[in-house]
Coordinates of C-alpha atoms in Angstrom, one line a residue:
M2 CA -3.1 354.4 140.0
S3 CA -6.1 354.1 137.6
A4 CA -9.5 355.5 138.5
L5 CA -10.8 352.0 138.1
D6 CA -8.5 350.8 141.0
E7 CA -10.5 352.9 143.5
P8 CA -14.3 352.5 144.1
Y9 CA -16.4 355.3 142.7
I10 CA -18.2 355.6 146.0
P11 CA -15.5 355.5 148.8
A12 CA -15.9 353.0 151.7
S13 CA -16.3 356.0 154.1
E14 CA -19.6 357.0 152.5
S15 CA -22.9 355.1 152.8
P16 CA -25.4 356.2 150.2
K17 CA -28.8 354.5 149.7
E18 CA -28.4 351.1 148.2
L19 CA -30.9 348.2 148.7
T20 CA -34.0 350.3 149.2
L21 CA -37.7 349.3 148.7
R22 CA -37.9 351.1 145.4
V23 CA -34.8 349.2 144.2
V24 CA -36.3 345.9 145.1
I25 CA -39.6 346.7 143.3
V26 CA -38.0 348.0 140.1
G27 CA -35.4 345.2 140.2
I28 CA -38.1 342.5 140.5
L29 CA -40.1 344.0 137.6
L30 CA -37.0 344.3 135.4
G31 CA -35.9 340.8 136.4
I32 CA -39.3 339.4 135.2
L33 CA -38.9 341.3 131.9
M34 CA -35.3 340.2 131.3
T35 CA -35.9 336.6 132.3
A36 CA -38.9 336.3 129.9
A37 CA -37.1 338.1 127.0
N38 CA -33.9 336.0 127.3
A39 CA -35.9 332.8 127.6
Y40 CA -37.7 333.6 124.3
L41 CA -34.5 334.7 122.5
G42 CA -32.6 331.6 123.6
L43 CA -35.3 329.2 122.5
Y44 CA -35.8 331.1 119.3
A45 CA -32.2 331.5 118.1
G46 CA -30.1 329.4 120.4
M47 CA -28.3 332.4 121.9
T48 CA -28.7 334.5 125.0
V49 CA -27.2 338.0 125.6
S50 CA -26.0 339.5 128.8
A51 CA -28.6 341.8 130.3
S52 CA -26.3 343.7 132.8
I53 CA -25.8 346.8 130.6
P54 CA -29.4 347.0 129.2
A55 CA -30.7 346.5 132.8
A56 CA -28.4 349.3 134.0
V57 CA -29.7 351.7 131.4
M58 CA -33.3 350.8 132.0
S59 CA -32.8 351.1 135.7
M60 CA -31.4 354.7 135.3
I61 CA -34.3 355.6 133.1
I62 CA -37.0 354.3 135.5
L63 CA -35.5 355.5 138.8
R64 CA -34.4 358.9 137.6
T65 CA -37.8 359.5 135.9
L66 CA -39.6 358.7 139.1
F67 CA -37.2 360.0 141.8
S68 CA -34.7 362.8 142.0
D69 CA -32.4 361.4 144.7
V70 CA -31.2 358.1 143.1
S71 CA -27.7 356.9 143.9
I72 CA -25.4 354.9 141.6
L73 CA -25.5 352.1 144.1
E74 CA -29.2 351.8 143.8
N75 CA -28.9 351.5 140.0
N76 CA -26.2 348.9 140.5
A77 CA -28.5 346.9 142.8
V78 CA -31.3 347.0 140.2
Q79 CA -29.1 345.8 137.3
T80 CA -27.8 343.1 139.6
M81 CA -31.3 341.7 140.2
A82 CA -32.4 342.0 136.6
S83 CA -29.4 340.3 135.1
A84 CA -29.5 337.4 137.6
G85 CA -32.9 336.3 136.3
E86 CA -31.6 336.6 132.7
S87 CA -28.6 334.4 133.4
L88 CA -30.6 331.8 135.2
A89 CA -32.9 331.6 132.2
A90 CA -29.9 330.6 130.0
G91 CA -29.2 327.5 132.2
V92 CA -32.9 326.5 132.4
I93 CA -33.7 326.7 128.7
F94 CA -30.7 324.6 127.7
T95 CA -32.0 321.7 129.7
V96 CA -35.6 321.7 130.9
P97 CA -37.2 321.8 127.5
A98 CA -35.3 318.6 126.6
L99 CA -37.9 316.8 128.7
L100 CA -40.4 317.9 126.0
V101 CA -38.0 316.8 123.2
I102 CA -37.7 313.2 124.5
G103 CA -41.5 313.0 125.3
I104 CA -41.3 312.7 129.1
W105 CA -43.3 315.9 129.5
D106 CA -46.2 317.0 127.3
D107 CA -46.2 320.4 128.8
I108 CA -43.9 322.5 130.9
Q109 CA -44.3 321.6 134.6
W110 CA -43.8 325.0 136.1
L111 CA -43.4 323.7 139.7
D112 CA -40.6 321.3 138.7
T113 CA -39.0 324.1 136.6
M114 CA -39.1 326.5 139.5
I115 CA -37.5 324.0 141.9
I116 CA -34.7 323.2 139.4
A117 CA -34.1 326.9 138.7
L118 CA -34.2 327.8 142.4
L119 CA -31.9 325.0 143.6
G120 CA -29.4 325.5 140.8
G121 CA -29.5 329.3 140.8
L122 CA -29.1 329.6 144.6
L123 CA -26.4 327.0 144.7
G124 CA -24.4 328.7 142.0
T125 CA -24.9 332.1 143.7
M126 CA -23.7 330.7 147.1
F127 CA -20.6 329.1 145.7
T128 CA -19.8 332.4 143.8
I129 CA -20.2 334.5 146.9
A130 CA -17.6 332.3 148.6
L131 CA -15.2 333.0 145.8
R132 CA -15.8 336.7 145.4
R133 CA -13.0 338.0 147.5
L134 CA -10.5 335.5 146.0
F135 CA -11.2 336.2 142.3
I136 CA -12.1 340.0 142.5
V137 CA -10.0 341.3 145.4
E138 CA -6.9 339.1 145.7
E139 CA -6.5 337.9 142.1
A140 CA -8.0 341.2 140.7
L141 CA -9.3 339.4 137.5
P142 CA -10.3 341.9 134.8
Y143 CA -14.0 340.9 134.3
P144 CA -14.4 343.0 131.0
E145 CA -18.2 343.0 131.0
G146 CA -18.3 344.1 134.7
V147 CA -15.9 347.0 133.8
A148 CA -18.2 348.0 130.9
C149 CA -21.3 348.0 133.1
R150 CA -19.4 350.2 135.6
E151 CA -18.7 352.7 132.9
V152 CA -22.4 352.8 131.9
L153 CA -23.5 353.3 135.6
V154 CA -20.9 356.1 136.0
A155 CA -21.9 357.7 132.7
G156 CA -25.5 357.7 133.9
E157 CA -24.5 359.2 137.3
E158 CA -22.6 362.0 135.6
G159 CA -25.2 362.7 133.0
G160 CA -24.2 360.4 130.2
E161 CA -26.3 360.3 127.0
G162 CA -28.0 357.3 125.3
A163 CA -31.0 356.6 127.5
L164 CA -33.4 358.2 125.0
A165 CA -32.1 355.9 122.3
I166 CA -32.9 352.9 124.5
V167 CA -36.5 354.1 125.0
Y168 CA -37.0 354.6 121.2
A169 CA -35.5 351.2 120.5
L170 CA -37.8 349.5 123.1
G171 CA -40.8 351.2 121.6
I172 CA -39.9 350.3 118.0
G173 CA -39.3 346.7 119.0
A174 CA -42.5 346.4 120.9
I175 CA -44.6 347.9 118.1
Y176 CA -43.0 345.7 115.4
G177 CA -43.4 342.6 117.5
L178 CA -47.1 343.4 118.2
M179 CA -47.8 343.9 114.5
V180 CA -46.0 340.8 113.3
K181 CA -46.5 338.3 116.1
G182 CA -49.8 339.7 117.6
F183 CA -51.8 341.0 114.6
K184 CA -49.9 339.1 112.0
V185 CA -50.1 342.0 109.5
T186 CA -47.2 340.4 107.5
H187 CA -45.2 337.2 107.3
H188 CA -42.6 336.6 109.9
N189 CA -40.1 335.4 107.2
V190 CA -39.4 335.6 103.5
E191 CA -38.1 332.5 101.8
S192 CA -38.0 330.6 98.5
A193 CA -36.3 327.7 96.7
W194 CA -35.4 326.8 93.1
E195 CA -34.4 323.9 91.0
F196 CA -30.7 324.2 90.0
L197 CA -28.4 321.7 88.2
G198 CA -30.3 318.6 89.4
T199 CA -30.7 319.8 93.0
R200 CA -32.2 322.8 94.7
I201 CA -31.0 326.1 96.3
Y202 CA -32.7 328.0 99.1
A203 CA -32.8 331.7 100.1
G204 CA -34.7 333.1 103.0
M205 CA -34.6 335.6 105.9
D206 CA -36.5 335.8 109.2
L207 CA -37.9 339.3 109.6
S208 CA -37.0 339.5 113.3
I209 CA -35.7 342.7 115.0
A210 CA -34.7 340.5 118.0
L211 CA -32.3 338.5 115.8
L212 CA -31.0 341.7 114.1
S213 CA -30.3 343.0 117.6
V214 CA -28.5 339.8 118.5
G215 CA -26.2 340.2 115.5
Y216 CA -25.6 343.8 116.5
I217 CA -24.6 342.8 120.0
V218 CA -22.4 339.9 119.3
G219 CA -20.6 341.7 116.4
I220 CA -19.7 340.8 112.9
R221 CA -17.1 338.2 113.8
I222 CA -19.5 335.8 115.7
A223 CA -22.4 336.7 113.4
S224 CA -20.4 335.7 110.4
Y225 CA -19.5 332.3 111.9
I226 CA -23.2 331.6 112.7
F227 CA -24.0 332.6 109.1
L228 CA -21.3 330.4 107.8
G229 CA -22.9 327.5 109.7
G230 CA -26.2 328.3 108.1
V231 CA -24.6 328.3 104.6
I232 CA -23.0 324.9 105.4
G233 CA -26.3 323.4 106.5
F234 CA -28.8 324.9 104.1
G235 CA -26.5 325.9 101.3
V236 CA -24.3 322.8 101.0
L237 CA -25.4 319.8 103.1
V238 CA -29.2 319.9 102.3
P239 CA -28.7 320.2 98.5
M240 CA -26.0 317.5 98.5
Y241 CA -28.2 315.2 100.5
G242 CA -31.1 315.8 98.2
L243 CA -28.9 315.3 95.1
I244 CA -27.5 312.0 96.4
R245 CA -30.5 310.5 98.3
G246 CA -33.4 312.2 96.5
W247 CA -35.9 314.9 97.7
P248 CA -39.0 314.0 99.7
D249 CA -42.5 314.4 98.4
S250 CA -43.6 317.8 99.6
P251 CA -46.2 320.4 98.6
D252 CA -43.4 322.9 97.7
L253 CA -39.6 323.1 97.4
V254 CA -39.1 325.0 100.7
T255 CA -41.0 322.3 102.6
G256 CA -38.6 319.8 101.1
F257 CA -35.6 321.7 102.3
Y258 CA -37.0 321.8 105.8
S259 CA -37.9 318.1 105.7
I260 CA -34.3 317.1 105.0
W261 CA -32.9 319.6 107.4
A262 CA -35.2 318.4 110.2
S263 CA -34.7 314.7 109.7
E264 CA -31.0 314.6 108.8
I265 CA -28.9 317.8 108.7
R266 CA -29.6 319.2 112.1
Y267 CA -27.9 316.1 113.6
V268 CA -24.7 317.4 111.9
G269 CA -25.1 320.4 114.2
V270 CA -25.5 318.1 117.1
G271 CA -22.2 316.3 116.4
A272 CA -20.4 319.6 115.9
M273 CA -21.8 321.1 119.2
V274 CA -20.8 318.0 121.2
V275 CA -17.2 318.1 119.8
G276 CA -17.1 321.9 120.1
G277 CA -18.3 321.8 123.8
V278 CA -15.8 319.2 124.8
Y279 CA -13.0 320.9 122.9
T280 CA -13.8 324.3 124.5
L281 CA -13.4 322.9 127.9
W282 CA -10.2 321.1 126.9
S283 CA -8.7 324.3 125.4
M284 CA -9.4 326.1 128.7
R285 CA -8.0 323.3 130.9
K286 CA -5.2 325.5 132.2
T287 CA -7.6 328.3 133.1
I288 CA -9.9 325.8 134.7
F289 CA -7.1 324.2 136.7
T290 CA -5.9 327.7 137.8
G291 CA -9.3 328.7 138.9
L292 CA -10.0 325.6 140.9
S293 CA -6.5 325.7 142.5
K294 CA -7.1 329.2 143.7
A295 CA -10.6 328.4 144.8
L296 CA -9.5 325.4 146.9
V297 CA -6.4 327.0 148.4
K298 CA -7.8 330.0 150.2
K299 CA -5.8 332.4 152.3
D300 CA -6.7 333.0 155.9
N301 CA -7.7 336.6 156.4
S302 CA -9.8 336.1 159.6
D303 CA -7.9 338.8 161.5
E304 CA -8.4 341.4 158.8
V305 CA -10.7 344.4 159.6
L306 CA -12.9 344.8 156.5
L307 CA -14.2 348.0 155.1
R308 CA -17.8 348.5 154.1
T309 CA -16.9 347.7 150.5
E310 CA -15.4 344.3 151.5
Q311 CA -18.2 342.9 153.8
D312 CA -19.6 339.7 152.3
L313 CA -22.4 337.6 153.6
P314 CA -20.9 335.5 156.5
L315 CA -19.0 332.6 154.9
D316 CA -20.1 330.2 157.6
K317 CA -23.7 330.9 156.9
V318 CA -23.1 330.6 153.1
I319 CA -21.6 327.1 153.6
V320 CA -24.6 326.1 155.8
V321 CA -27.0 327.3 153.0
C322 CA -24.9 325.3 150.4
G323 CA -25.3 322.2 152.5
L324 CA -29.0 322.8 152.9
L325 CA -29.5 323.3 149.2
V326 CA -27.7 320.0 148.5
G327 CA -30.0 318.3 151.0
L328 CA -33.1 319.8 149.5
T329 CA -31.9 318.6 146.1
F330 CA -31.6 315.1 147.5
F331 CA -35.2 315.2 148.6
Y332 CA -36.3 316.6 145.3
Y333 CA -34.5 313.9 143.3
W334 CA -36.0 311.3 145.7
W335 CA -39.5 312.7 145.1
A336 CA -39.1 313.0 141.3
T337 CA -37.4 309.6 140.7
S338 CA -38.7 307.5 143.6
S339 CA -35.2 306.1 144.1
L340 CA -33.4 306.7 147.3
I341 CA -30.0 305.5 146.1
L342 CA -30.1 307.3 142.8
A343 CA -31.2 310.5 144.6
L344 CA -28.3 310.2 147.1
A345 CA -25.8 309.6 144.3
G346 CA -27.3 312.5 142.3
A347 CA -27.2 315.0 145.2
L348 CA -23.6 314.2 146.1
F349 CA -22.6 314.4 142.4
L350 CA -24.4 317.7 142.2
G351 CA -22.6 319.2 145.2
V352 CA -19.1 318.4 143.8
V353 CA -19.8 319.3 140.1
S354 CA -21.7 322.5 140.9
F355 CA -18.8 323.9 142.9
F356 CA -16.4 322.8 140.1
F357 CA -18.4 324.6 137.4
A358 CA -19.1 327.7 139.7
A359 CA -15.4 328.1 140.1
V360 CA -14.7 327.5 136.4
A361 CA -17.5 329.8 135.2
G362 CA -16.5 332.5 137.7
Y363 CA -12.8 332.4 136.7
I364 CA -13.4 332.2 132.9
A365 CA -15.8 335.2 133.1
G366 CA -13.1 337.1 134.9
V367 CA -10.7 336.4 132.0
V368 CA -12.8 336.5 128.8
G369 CA -16.3 337.8 130.0
S370 CA -19.4 335.9 130.9
S371 CA -20.8 336.1 127.3
N372 CA -17.8 334.0 126.2
S373 CA -18.0 331.6 129.1
P374 CA -18.7 328.1 127.6
V375 CA -22.0 327.4 129.4
S376 CA -23.1 325.1 126.5
G377 CA -19.8 323.2 126.7
M378 CA -20.1 322.8 130.5
T379 CA -23.7 321.6 130.1
I380 CA -22.7 319.0 127.6
A381 CA -19.7 317.8 129.8
T382 CA -22.1 317.7 132.8
L383 CA -24.6 315.7 130.7
L384 CA -22.0 313.1 129.7
F385 CA -20.8 312.6 133.3
T386 CA -24.4 312.4 134.4
V387 CA -25.3 309.8 131.8
A388 CA -22.4 307.7 133.1
L389 CA -23.5 308.1 136.7
V390 CA -27.1 307.3 136.0
W391 CA -26.2 304.3 133.8
V392 CA -24.0 302.8 136.6
V393 CA -26.4 303.5 139.5
G394 CA -29.8 303.5 137.9
D395 CA -29.3 300.9 135.1
F396 CA -26.6 298.6 136.2
F397 CA -27.4 298.4 140.0
L398 CA -31.1 299.3 140.2
G399 CA -32.4 298.2 136.8
L400 CA -34.6 301.2 136.2
G401 CA -36.6 301.7 133.0
T402 CA -35.4 303.8 130.1
E403 CA -37.8 306.7 130.9
E404 CA -36.8 306.8 134.5
L405 CA -33.1 306.9 133.5
M406 CA -33.6 309.7 131.1
L407 CA -35.7 311.7 133.6
A408 CA -33.0 311.3 136.3
T409 CA -30.3 312.3 133.9
L410 CA -32.0 315.5 132.8
L411 CA -33.0 316.5 136.4
I412 CA -29.4 316.3 137.6
A413 CA -27.9 318.0 134.5
A414 CA -30.5 320.8 134.7
I415 CA -29.6 321.9 138.2
V416 CA -25.9 321.8 137.5
A417 CA -26.4 323.8 134.2
S418 CA -28.5 326.4 136.1
S419 CA -25.7 326.7 138.7
A420 CA -23.0 327.2 136.1
A421 CA -25.0 329.7 134.1
I422 CA -25.6 332.0 137.1
A423 CA -22.0 331.9 138.4
G424 CA -20.3 333.9 135.7
D425 CA -22.9 336.6 135.7
V426 CA -22.9 336.9 139.5
M427 CA -19.1 337.4 139.5
Q428 CA -19.4 340.0 136.7
D429 CA -22.0 341.9 138.8
L430 CA -19.9 341.7 141.9
K431 CA -16.9 343.1 140.0
T432 CA -19.1 346.0 138.9
G433 CA -20.2 346.5 142.5
H434 CA -16.6 346.4 143.7
M435 CA -15.7 349.2 141.3
V436 CA -18.6 351.5 142.0
G437 CA -18.3 351.0 145.8
A438 CA -21.2 348.7 146.6
T439 CA -21.6 346.9 149.9
P440 CA -21.0 343.2 148.9
W441 CA -23.5 341.7 151.3
R442 CA -26.2 344.0 150.1
Q443 CA -25.4 343.3 146.4
Q444 CA -25.3 339.6 147.2
T445 CA -28.7 339.9 148.8
A446 CA -29.9 341.6 145.6
E447 CA -28.5 338.6 143.6
I448 CA -30.5 336.2 145.7
I449 CA -33.7 338.2 145.2
G450 CA -33.0 338.3 141.4
V451 CA -32.4 334.5 141.4
I452 CA -35.7 333.8 143.3
T453 CA -37.5 336.2 140.9
G454 CA -36.1 334.4 137.8
A455 CA -36.9 331.0 139.3
V456 CA -40.5 331.9 139.9
I457 CA -41.1 333.5 136.5
I458 CA -39.2 331.1 134.2
G459 CA -41.7 328.2 134.6
P460 CA -44.8 330.2 133.6
T461 CA -42.8 331.9 130.8
L462 CA -41.8 328.5 129.3
Q463 CA -45.3 327.2 129.7
L464 CA -46.7 330.2 128.0
L465 CA -44.2 330.0 125.1
H466 CA -44.9 326.3 124.7
K467 CA -48.7 326.9 124.5
A468 CA -48.2 329.7 122.1
F469 CA -45.5 328.3 119.7
R470 CA -44.4 324.8 121.0
I471 CA -40.9 324.6 122.3
S472 CA -38.8 322.6 119.7
K473 CA -39.8 321.1 116.4
T474 CA -39.6 317.6 117.8
A475 CA -42.1 318.4 120.6
C476 CA -44.4 320.2 118.2
E477 CA -44.5 317.3 115.7
R478 CA -45.5 315.0 118.6
N479 CA -48.3 317.4 119.7
P480 CA -48.9 320.2 117.1
L481 CA -50.9 323.3 117.7
P482 CA -54.4 323.3 116.0
D483 CA -53.6 326.5 114.1
D484 CA -50.0 325.5 113.2
P485 CA -50.2 321.8 112.1
T486 CA -46.9 322.1 110.1
C487 CA -45.0 323.5 113.2
E488 CA -43.9 326.5 111.1
F489 CA -43.8 328.7 114.2
A490 CA -42.3 326.3 116.7
L491 CA -39.3 327.6 118.6
F492 CA -36.1 325.8 117.6
A493 CA -34.5 325.4 121.0
P494 CA -31.2 324.0 119.6
Q495 CA -29.5 323.2 122.9
A496 CA -32.5 321.5 124.3
E497 CA -32.8 319.4 121.1
L498 CA -29.1 318.6 121.3
I499 CA -29.4 317.5 125.0
G500 CA -32.5 315.5 124.2
A501 CA -30.8 313.7 121.3
I502 CA -27.8 312.8 123.5
V503 CA -29.9 311.4 126.3
Q504 CA -32.1 309.4 123.9
G505 CA -29.0 308.1 122.1
A506 CA -27.3 307.2 125.4
F507 CA -30.3 305.1 126.6
G508 CA -31.2 303.3 123.4
G509 CA -32.8 306.1 121.3
D510 CA -32.6 306.7 117.6
L511 CA -29.8 309.2 117.4
N512 CA -28.7 309.7 113.7
I513 CA -25.1 308.4 114.2
Q514 CA -24.0 309.0 110.6
M515 CA -24.9 312.6 110.6
V516 CA -23.6 313.1 114.1
M517 CA -20.3 311.7 113.0
L518 CA -20.2 314.0 110.0
G519 CA -20.8 317.0 112.4
A520 CA -17.9 315.7 114.5
I521 CA -15.6 315.6 111.5
I522 CA -16.7 319.1 110.5
A523 CA -16.0 320.3 114.0
V524 CA -12.5 318.8 114.0
A525 CA -11.8 320.6 110.7
L526 CA -13.0 323.9 112.2
I527 CA -10.8 323.4 115.2
M528 CA -7.8 322.8 112.9
L529 CA -8.7 326.1 111.1
K530 CA -8.9 327.8 114.5
M531 CA -12.5 328.8 114.1
P532 CA -15.1 329.1 116.9
V533 CA -16.8 325.7 116.6
M534 CA -19.9 326.4 118.8
S535 CA -20.9 329.4 116.7
V536 CA -20.6 327.6 113.4
A537 CA -22.4 324.5 114.9
I538 CA -25.3 326.6 116.1
G539 CA -25.5 328.0 112.6
I540 CA -25.7 324.5 111.1
Y541 CA -28.3 323.5 113.6
L542 CA -30.5 326.5 112.8
P543 CA -32.3 327.2 109.5
L544 CA -30.4 329.6 107.3
G545 CA -33.3 332.2 107.6
L546 CA -32.4 332.8 111.2
S547 CA -28.7 333.3 110.5
V548 CA -29.3 336.0 107.9
P549 CA -30.7 338.7 110.2
I550 CA -28.0 337.9 112.8
M551 CA -25.4 338.4 110.0
L552 CA -27.1 341.6 108.9
G553 CA -27.1 342.9 112.5
G554 CA -23.3 342.1 112.7
V555 CA -22.7 344.1 109.5
I556 CA -24.7 347.1 110.8
S557 CA -22.7 346.9 114.0
Y558 CA -19.4 346.9 112.2
F559 CA -20.2 350.0 110.1
A560 CA -21.9 351.8 113.0
L561 CA -18.9 351.3 115.3
N562 CA -16.3 352.1 112.7
S563 CA -18.1 355.4 111.8
A564 CA -18.2 356.2 115.5
Y565 CA -14.5 355.7 115.8
I566 CA -13.9 357.9 112.7
R567 CA -16.0 360.7 114.3
I568 CA -14.2 360.3 117.6
D569 CA -10.8 360.5 115.9
G570 CA -11.9 363.5 113.9
H571 CA -13.1 365.2 117.1
L572 CA -9.8 364.5 118.9
N573 CA -7.8 365.8 116.0
G574 CA -9.8 369.0 115.9
N575 CA -11.5 368.3 112.5

């Protein structure tokens, strides 16, 4: 039997777990991780799992301040911190779309908190109900949960690496302060030249955050994002300029961005739509298996459970789920002023949220939560929501276009938040299962983390919007006084995509030709067995953002390979 098959802390022992110091540190780290992931997702269109960084930071903080810290306390802290980070991923994909389509001029933090709270808690509750099935009975691997367990055990036994994290945090903070705060240098380097009747572009964003993203995701994913950037800025923009002519602009670089913003980014939209739908289709067997096992649950009511198998009472979890669906109904009624549409939306939410909670939890168990297709699930949810709102709101109730778009995004936002949190919760519960945590205590920590993330995400988005503007589209409608060209606006690719779909569905000006070109490119990528969503994000983002991600992937490749060489040499006695 492997050491991973038995909990690190046996069920017969009961060390400190959900203590006051854990709650305080977990809330503080949750605020930090939520804000950081929100910025990163809006800036680069990618979020990264915070479980392992949170585990390392938890060990640093707790062991610096206290001498009697248990591994279960560290696990509870990383659980709370990573919950807020995952919730941010679901919110930033959808809520900023209200800025994109012009319904909101600013982030409404109260609405954002309600959306995050309802979606996050609903996803958490559904996942709690599925924990024993997926983790204990099916024993799914949950690779990221296993990796986090190893980090926690290494810290418990005196593992090294914490000092490097501290140095990295310091370097990143100082660099960000110099560039973003004091603006001692440009945040990017770029130029363009005339070449054979057209133009070519080269540029790079000087961002340590993007470099870190590339290092984390590795050279494979980084190279596909970079490939998308080359397709967009290196091929499609020059071809469009050569065929249709270049716009009048003060410099060549501005001309590049003008064509990209008005035309080429819609190629990324088409590719992401096809990629999201295909990702779900390619996982249909996994989805069906997960749902089948979720719906056909074994009766273990007579089983005496150990400390390490005691979940929150299932009957109370079901009651809370019903209460959350009811609260969602009242929120929809309040936000849309339509009783019938609110009722249809709440019922739809209850069914679809459970569907995607089961899907996300099962997929995370097979391939990891970082590879769970949250964007694809969000797009699929959006398409179903558009159909629901069109039938109920337009066909039967005759609501106006703005009301239809608002209702669509409010429904989709809560479902997306639910799906985003589910995979991460299951990964955390897998980690807890292996280290010997008490499930109900860890589930309580998850709930605290979700509430923390829901409270902080609204003010964070509001602050980012006031500082940079969230999305080029929203910025062009209402630019900052000190940034009239929207040079520093956050790109928010998923929010732009969702806004474009909603506007196109209800009579907007979606660039159909470029969307269809993106769909064709996506089909070609699928035939070549390449990850469509990574390439599509690269097409949607300016090339300058893809370059540091690619550089980070290259650094990761050589760093890891040199580490493997050193390990092999050590094992061979060299």
